[in-house]
């Protein structure tokens, strides 16, 4: 499953693995080039989407935000609203139900954000449990969007994420 490969690739400290293989720890298999080797091509930045959430990655979000904010048609004034979301107490979910449940919660948050985005809006998972959203709207619409997300998050409980209620 490509989603599993993407999630593993995002979770592994690639530089440490390459350095370890270059230093004789482990045996590289498959197609393998060290960063200094002829033929090496770094493809890690090619995927603009976070594999766990389906949202943009931070670099892709930054690029789109710059383009959207700079390249406005002169005849049209667009108001933009930015939302920064930091999920509180993810460690409580991970500690009480397991990291696999925390991972499902992050995926559900991404799904929730994607399902509510208005046309022209875009969002990113900018780090572990932090998200950024840029909406082509004023404050009132941004507040309504944020409240919609809050209500959606309130409906997410560990039982819906596959946690064992007895755990």
PDB file of C-alpha atoms in Angstrom:
ATOM      1  CA  UNK A   1       0.000   0.000   0.000  1.00  0.00           C
ATOM      2  CA  UNK A   2       1.528   3.299  -1.093  1.00  0.00           C
ATOM      3  CA  UNK A   3       0.104   5.084   1.967  1.00  0.00           C
ATOM      4  CA  UNK A   4       2.072   2.772   4.252  1.00  0.00           C
ATOM      5  CA  UNK A   5       5.283   3.356   2.282  1.00  0.00           C
ATOM      6  CA  UNK A   6       4.743   7.116   2.426  1.00  0.00           C
ATOM      7  CA  UNK A   7       4.051   7.046   6.173  1.00  0.00           C
ATOM      8  CA  UNK A   8       7.168   4.976   6.823  1.00  0.00           C
ATOM      9  CA  UNK A   9       9.243   7.271   4.631  1.00  0.00           C
ATOM     10  CA  UNK A  10       7.953  10.296   6.541  1.00  0.00           C
ATOM     11  CA  UNK A  11       8.678   8.669   9.921  1.00  0.00           C
ATOM     12  CA  UNK A  12      12.231   7.489   9.253  1.00  0.00           C
ATOM     13  CA  UNK A  13      15.207   9.745   9.855  1.00  0.00           C
ATOM     14  CA  UNK A  14      16.562   9.197   6.352  1.00  0.00           C
ATOM     15  CA  UNK A  15      19.910  10.882   6.959  1.00  0.00           C
ATOM     16  CA  UNK A  16      20.660   8.651   9.966  1.00  0.00           C
ATOM     17  CA  UNK A  17      19.819   5.522   7.976  1.00  0.00           C
ATOM     18  CA  UNK A  18      22.079   6.588   5.096  1.00  0.00           C
ATOM     19  CA  UNK A  19      24.888   7.623   7.446  1.00  0.00           C
ATOM     20  CA  UNK A  20      24.592   4.334   9.320  1.00  0.00           C
ATOM     21  CA  UNK A  21      24.724   2.305   6.092  1.00  0.00           C
ATOM     22  CA  UNK A  22      27.687   4.320   4.839  1.00  0.00           C
ATOM     23  CA  UNK A  23      29.479   3.639   8.164  1.00  0.00           C
ATOM     24  CA  UNK A  24      28.987  -0.123   7.795  1.00  0.00           C
ATOM     25  CA  UNK A  25      25.944  -0.568  10.042  1.00  0.00           C
ATOM     26  CA  UNK A  26      23.465  -2.780   8.217  1.00  0.00           C
ATOM     27  CA  UNK A  27      23.323  -3.918   4.640  1.00  0.00           C
ATOM     28  CA  UNK A  28      21.667  -1.675   2.077  1.00  0.00           C
ATOM     29  CA  UNK A  29      19.190  -3.467  -0.151  1.00  0.00           C
ATOM     30  CA  UNK A  30      17.427  -2.447  -3.322  1.00  0.00           C
ATOM     31  CA  UNK A  31      18.373   0.727  -5.114  1.00  0.00           C
ATOM     32  CA  UNK A  32      20.768   2.620  -2.894  1.00  0.00           C
ATOM     33  CA  UNK A  33      22.856   5.722  -3.384  1.00  0.00           C
ATOM     34  CA  UNK A  34      24.493   7.836  -0.723  1.00  0.00           C
ATOM     35  CA  UNK A  35      23.906  11.584  -1.124  1.00  0.00           C
ATOM     36  CA  UNK A  36      27.438  12.098  -2.449  1.00  0.00           C
ATOM     37  CA  UNK A  37      27.330   9.237  -4.953  1.00  0.00           C
ATOM     38  CA  UNK A  38      26.983   9.844  -8.693  1.00  0.00           C
ATOM     39  CA  UNK A  39      23.393   9.243  -9.730  1.00  0.00           C
ATOM     40  CA  UNK A  40      21.923  10.252  -6.367  1.00  0.00           C
ATOM     41  CA  UNK A  41      18.691  12.236  -6.667  1.00  0.00           C
ATOM     42  CA  UNK A  42      16.957  13.509  -3.535  1.00  0.00           C
ATOM     43  CA  UNK A  43      13.247  12.871  -4.054  1.00  0.00           C
ATOM     44  CA  UNK A  44      12.074  13.575  -0.516  1.00  0.00           C
ATOM     45  CA  UNK A  45      10.699  17.027  -1.336  1.00  0.00           C
ATOM     46  CA  UNK A  46       8.787  15.888  -4.417  1.00  0.00           C
ATOM     47  CA  UNK A  47       5.638  14.886  -2.542  1.00  0.00           C
ATOM     48  CA  UNK A  48       3.626  17.986  -1.751  1.00  0.00           C
ATOM     49  CA  UNK A  49       1.183  16.073   0.444  1.00  0.00           C
ATOM     50  CA  UNK A  50       1.555  14.673   3.950  1.00  0.00           C
ATOM     51  CA  UNK A  51       0.928  10.909   3.725  1.00  0.00           C
ATOM     52  CA  UNK A  52      -0.923  10.691   7.051  1.00  0.00           C
ATOM     53  CA  UNK A  53      -3.424  13.513   6.491  1.00  0.00           C
ATOM     54  CA  UNK A  54      -3.592  14.146   2.756  1.00  0.00           C
ATOM     55  CA  UNK A  55      -2.939  17.829   3.499  1.00  0.00           C
ATOM     56  CA  UNK A  56      -0.117  19.860   2.015  1.00  0.00           C
ATOM     57  CA  UNK A  57       3.344  19.613   3.518  1.00  0.00           C
ATOM     58  CA  UNK A  58       4.815  22.714   5.120  1.00  0.00           C
ATOM     59  CA  UNK A  59       7.051  23.609   2.112  1.00  0.00           C
ATOM     60  CA  UNK A  60       4.154  23.157  -0.325  1.00  0.00           C
ATOM     61  CA  UNK A  61       1.895  25.272   1.899  1.00  0.00           C
ATOM     62  CA  UNK A  62       4.523  28.020   2.120  1.00  0.00           C
ATOM     63  CA  UNK A  63       4.887  28.040  -1.661  1.00  0.00           C
ATOM     64  CA  UNK A  64       1.127  28.199  -2.262  1.00  0.00           C
ATOM     65  CA  UNK A  65       0.606  30.861   0.403  1.00  0.00           C
ATOM     66  CA  UNK A  66       3.274  33.085  -1.127  1.00  0.00           C
ATOM     67  CA  UNK A  67       1.787  32.643  -4.590  1.00  0.00           C
ATOM     68  CA  UNK A  68      -1.746  33.341  -3.377  1.00  0.00           C
ATOM     69  CA  UNK A  69      -0.823  36.396  -1.357  1.00  0.00           C
ATOM     70  CA  UNK A  70       1.502  37.943  -3.927  1.00  0.00           C
ATOM     71  CA  UNK A  71      -0.186  37.083  -7.231  1.00  0.00           C
ATOM     72  CA  UNK A  72      -3.564  38.717  -6.701  1.00  0.00           C
ATOM     73  CA  UNK A  73      -5.363  40.078  -9.743  1.00  0.00           C
ATOM     74  CA  UNK A  74      -5.210  43.895  -9.538  1.00  0.00           C
ATOM     75  CA  UNK A  75      -8.925  44.181 -10.253  1.00  0.00           C
ATOM     76  CA  UNK A  76      -9.919  41.968  -7.347  1.00  0.00           C
ATOM     77  CA  UNK A  77      -9.230  42.450  -3.682  1.00  0.00           C
ATOM     78  CA  UNK A  78      -9.198  39.206  -1.748  1.00  0.00           C
ATOM     79  CA  UNK A  79      -9.200  39.041   2.012  1.00  0.00           C
ATOM     80  CA  UNK A  80      -7.243  36.132   3.442  1.00  0.00           C
ATOM     81  CA  UNK A  81      -7.571  34.611   6.884  1.00  0.00           C
ATOM     82  CA  UNK A  82      -5.022  32.301   8.413  1.00  0.00           C
ATOM     83  CA  UNK A  83      -5.689  29.677  11.044  1.00  0.00           C
ATOM     84  CA  UNK A  84      -3.035  27.945  13.123  1.00  0.00           C
ATOM     85  CA  UNK A  85      -4.193  24.797  14.882  1.00  0.00           C
ATOM     86  CA  UNK A  86      -2.173  23.111  17.606  1.00  0.00           C
ATOM     87  CA  UNK A  87      -3.916  20.046  18.993  1.00  0.00           C
ATOM     88  CA  UNK A  88      -3.654  20.112  22.762  1.00  0.00           C
ATOM     89  CA  UNK A  89      -2.700  17.085  24.820  1.00  0.00           C
ATOM     90  CA  UNK A  90      -1.956  14.635  21.981  1.00  0.00           C
ATOM     91  CA  UNK A  91       0.414  12.962  24.437  1.00  0.00           C
ATOM     92  CA  UNK A  92      -2.599  12.044  26.596  1.00  0.00           C
ATOM     93  CA  UNK A  93      -4.173  10.156  23.674  1.00  0.00           C
ATOM     94  CA  UNK A  94      -0.850   8.493  22.833  1.00  0.00           C
ATOM     95  CA  UNK A  95      -0.124   7.560  26.476  1.00  0.00           C
ATOM     96  CA  UNK A  96      -3.609   6.266  27.285  1.00  0.00           C
ATOM     97  CA  UNK A  97      -4.625   4.612  24.027  1.00  0.00           C
ATOM     98  CA  UNK A  98      -1.389   4.082  22.111  1.00  0.00           C
ATOM     99  CA  UNK A  99       0.394   5.963  19.353  1.00  0.00           C
ATOM    100  CA  UNK A 100      -1.569   4.088  16.700  1.00  0.00           C
ATOM    101  CA  UNK A 101      -4.708   5.817  18.006  1.00  0.00           C
ATOM    102  CA  UNK A 102      -2.926   9.182  18.003  1.00  0.00           C
ATOM    103  CA  UNK A 103      -1.942   8.513  14.381  1.00  0.00           C
ATOM    104  CA  UNK A 104      -5.568   7.757  13.526  1.00  0.00           C
ATOM    105  CA  UNK A 105      -6.616  10.980  15.238  1.00  0.00           C
ATOM    106  CA  UNK A 106      -4.134  12.994  13.153  1.00  0.00           C
ATOM    107  CA  UNK A 107      -5.488  11.293  10.004  1.00  0.00           C
ATOM    108  CA  UNK A 108      -9.080  12.065  11.081  1.00  0.00           C
ATOM    109  CA  UNK A 109      -8.148  15.702  11.727  1.00  0.00           C
ATOM    110  CA  UNK A 110      -6.722  15.915   8.223  1.00  0.00           C
ATOM    111  CA  UNK A 111      -9.897  14.387   6.809  1.00  0.00           C
ATOM    112  CA  UNK A 112     -12.023  16.799   8.844  1.00  0.00           C
ATOM    113  CA  UNK A 113     -10.064  19.827   7.621  1.00  0.00           C
ATOM    114  CA  UNK A 114     -10.101  18.663   3.977  1.00  0.00           C
ATOM    115  CA  UNK A 115     -13.850  18.029   4.053  1.00  0.00           C
ATOM    116  CA  UNK A 116     -14.585  21.566   5.266  1.00  0.00           C
ATOM    117  CA  UNK A 117     -12.230  23.597   3.061  1.00  0.00           C
ATOM    118  CA  UNK A 118     -13.972  26.168   0.913  1.00  0.00           C
ATOM    119  CA  UNK A 119     -12.971  26.643  -2.741  1.00  0.00           C
ATOM    120  CA  UNK A 120      -9.626  28.423  -3.012  1.00  0.00           C
ATOM    121  CA  UNK A 121      -8.594  27.499   0.544  1.00  0.00           C
ATOM    122  CA  UNK A 122      -5.715  25.198   1.398  1.00  0.00           C
ATOM    123  CA  UNK A 123      -4.311  23.563   4.480  1.00  0.00           C
ATOM    124  CA  UNK A 124      -1.168  21.815   5.662  1.00  0.00           C
ATOM    125  CA  UNK A 125       0.117  19.646   8.425  1.00  0.00           C
ATOM    126  CA  UNK A 126       3.092  21.788   9.339  1.00  0.00           C
ATOM    127  CA  UNK A 127       4.479  19.483  12.038  1.00  0.00           C
ATOM    128  CA  UNK A 128       3.385  16.559  14.197  1.00  0.00           C
ATOM    129  CA  UNK A 129       0.086  17.841  15.587  1.00  0.00           C
ATOM    130  CA  UNK A 130       0.058  21.334  14.123  1.00  0.00           C
ATOM    131  CA  UNK A 131      -1.891  22.531  11.127  1.00  0.00           C
ATOM    132  CA  UNK A 132      -2.116  25.742   9.102  1.00  0.00           C
ATOM    133  CA  UNK A 133      -5.065  26.831   6.986  1.00  0.00           C
ATOM    134  CA  UNK A 134      -5.346  29.764   4.602  1.00  0.00           C
ATOM    135  CA  UNK A 135      -8.876  30.811   3.705  1.00  0.00           C
ATOM    136  CA  UNK A 136      -9.819  33.306   0.972  1.00  0.00           C
ATOM    137  CA  UNK A 137     -12.317  34.988   3.244  1.00  0.00           C
ATOM    138  CA  UNK A 138     -12.770  37.546   5.964  1.00  0.00           C
ATOM    139  CA  UNK A 139     -12.810  37.035   9.713  1.00  0.00           C
ATOM    140  CA  UNK A 140     -16.487  36.072   9.990  1.00  0.00           C
ATOM    141  CA  UNK A 141     -16.108  33.163   7.561  1.00  0.00           C
ATOM    142  CA  UNK A 142     -12.846  32.107   9.219  1.00  0.00           C
ATOM    143  CA  UNK A 143     -14.546  32.076  12.630  1.00  0.00           C
ATOM    144  CA  UNK A 144     -17.398  29.972  11.223  1.00  0.00           C
ATOM    145  CA  UNK A 145     -14.869  27.577   9.689  1.00  0.00           C
ATOM    146  CA  UNK A 146     -12.956  27.315  12.975  1.00  0.00           C
ATOM    147  CA  UNK A 147     -16.182  26.641  14.906  1.00  0.00           C
ATOM    148  CA  UNK A 148     -17.124  23.953  12.390  1.00  0.00           C
ATOM    149  CA  UNK A 149     -13.739  22.305  12.956  1.00  0.00           C
ATOM    150  CA  UNK A 150     -14.136  22.569  16.731  1.00  0.00           C
ATOM    151  CA  UNK A 151     -17.492  20.834  16.559  1.00  0.00           C
ATOM    152  CA  UNK A 152     -16.081  18.133  14.294  1.00  0.00           C
ATOM    153  CA  UNK A 153     -13.155  17.527  16.631  1.00  0.00           C
ATOM    154  CA  UNK A 154     -15.488  17.363  19.628  1.00  0.00           C
ATOM    155  CA  UNK A 155     -17.289  14.489  17.913  1.00  0.00           C
ATOM    156  CA  UNK A 156     -14.054  12.501  17.600  1.00  0.00           C
ATOM    157  CA  UNK A 157     -13.606  10.199  20.563  1.00  0.00           C
ATOM    158  CA  UNK A 158     -11.065   7.403  21.034  1.00  0.00           C
ATOM    159  CA  UNK A 159     -13.725   4.677  20.509  1.00  0.00           C
ATOM    160  CA  UNK A 160     -14.310   6.024  16.985  1.00  0.00           C
ATOM    161  CA  UNK A 161     -10.582   5.887  16.323  1.00  0.00           C
ATOM    162  CA  UNK A 162     -10.234   2.193  17.109  1.00  0.00           C
ATOM    163  CA  UNK A 163      -9.122   2.486  20.729  1.00  0.00           C
ATOM    164  CA  UNK A 164     -10.008  -0.276  23.117  1.00  0.00           C
ATOM    165  CA  UNK A 165     -12.297   1.243  25.731  1.00  0.00           C
ATOM    166  CA  UNK A 166     -10.971  -1.210  28.331  1.00  0.00           C
ATOM    167  CA  UNK A 167      -7.344  -0.201  27.730  1.00  0.00           C
TER     168      UNK A 167
END
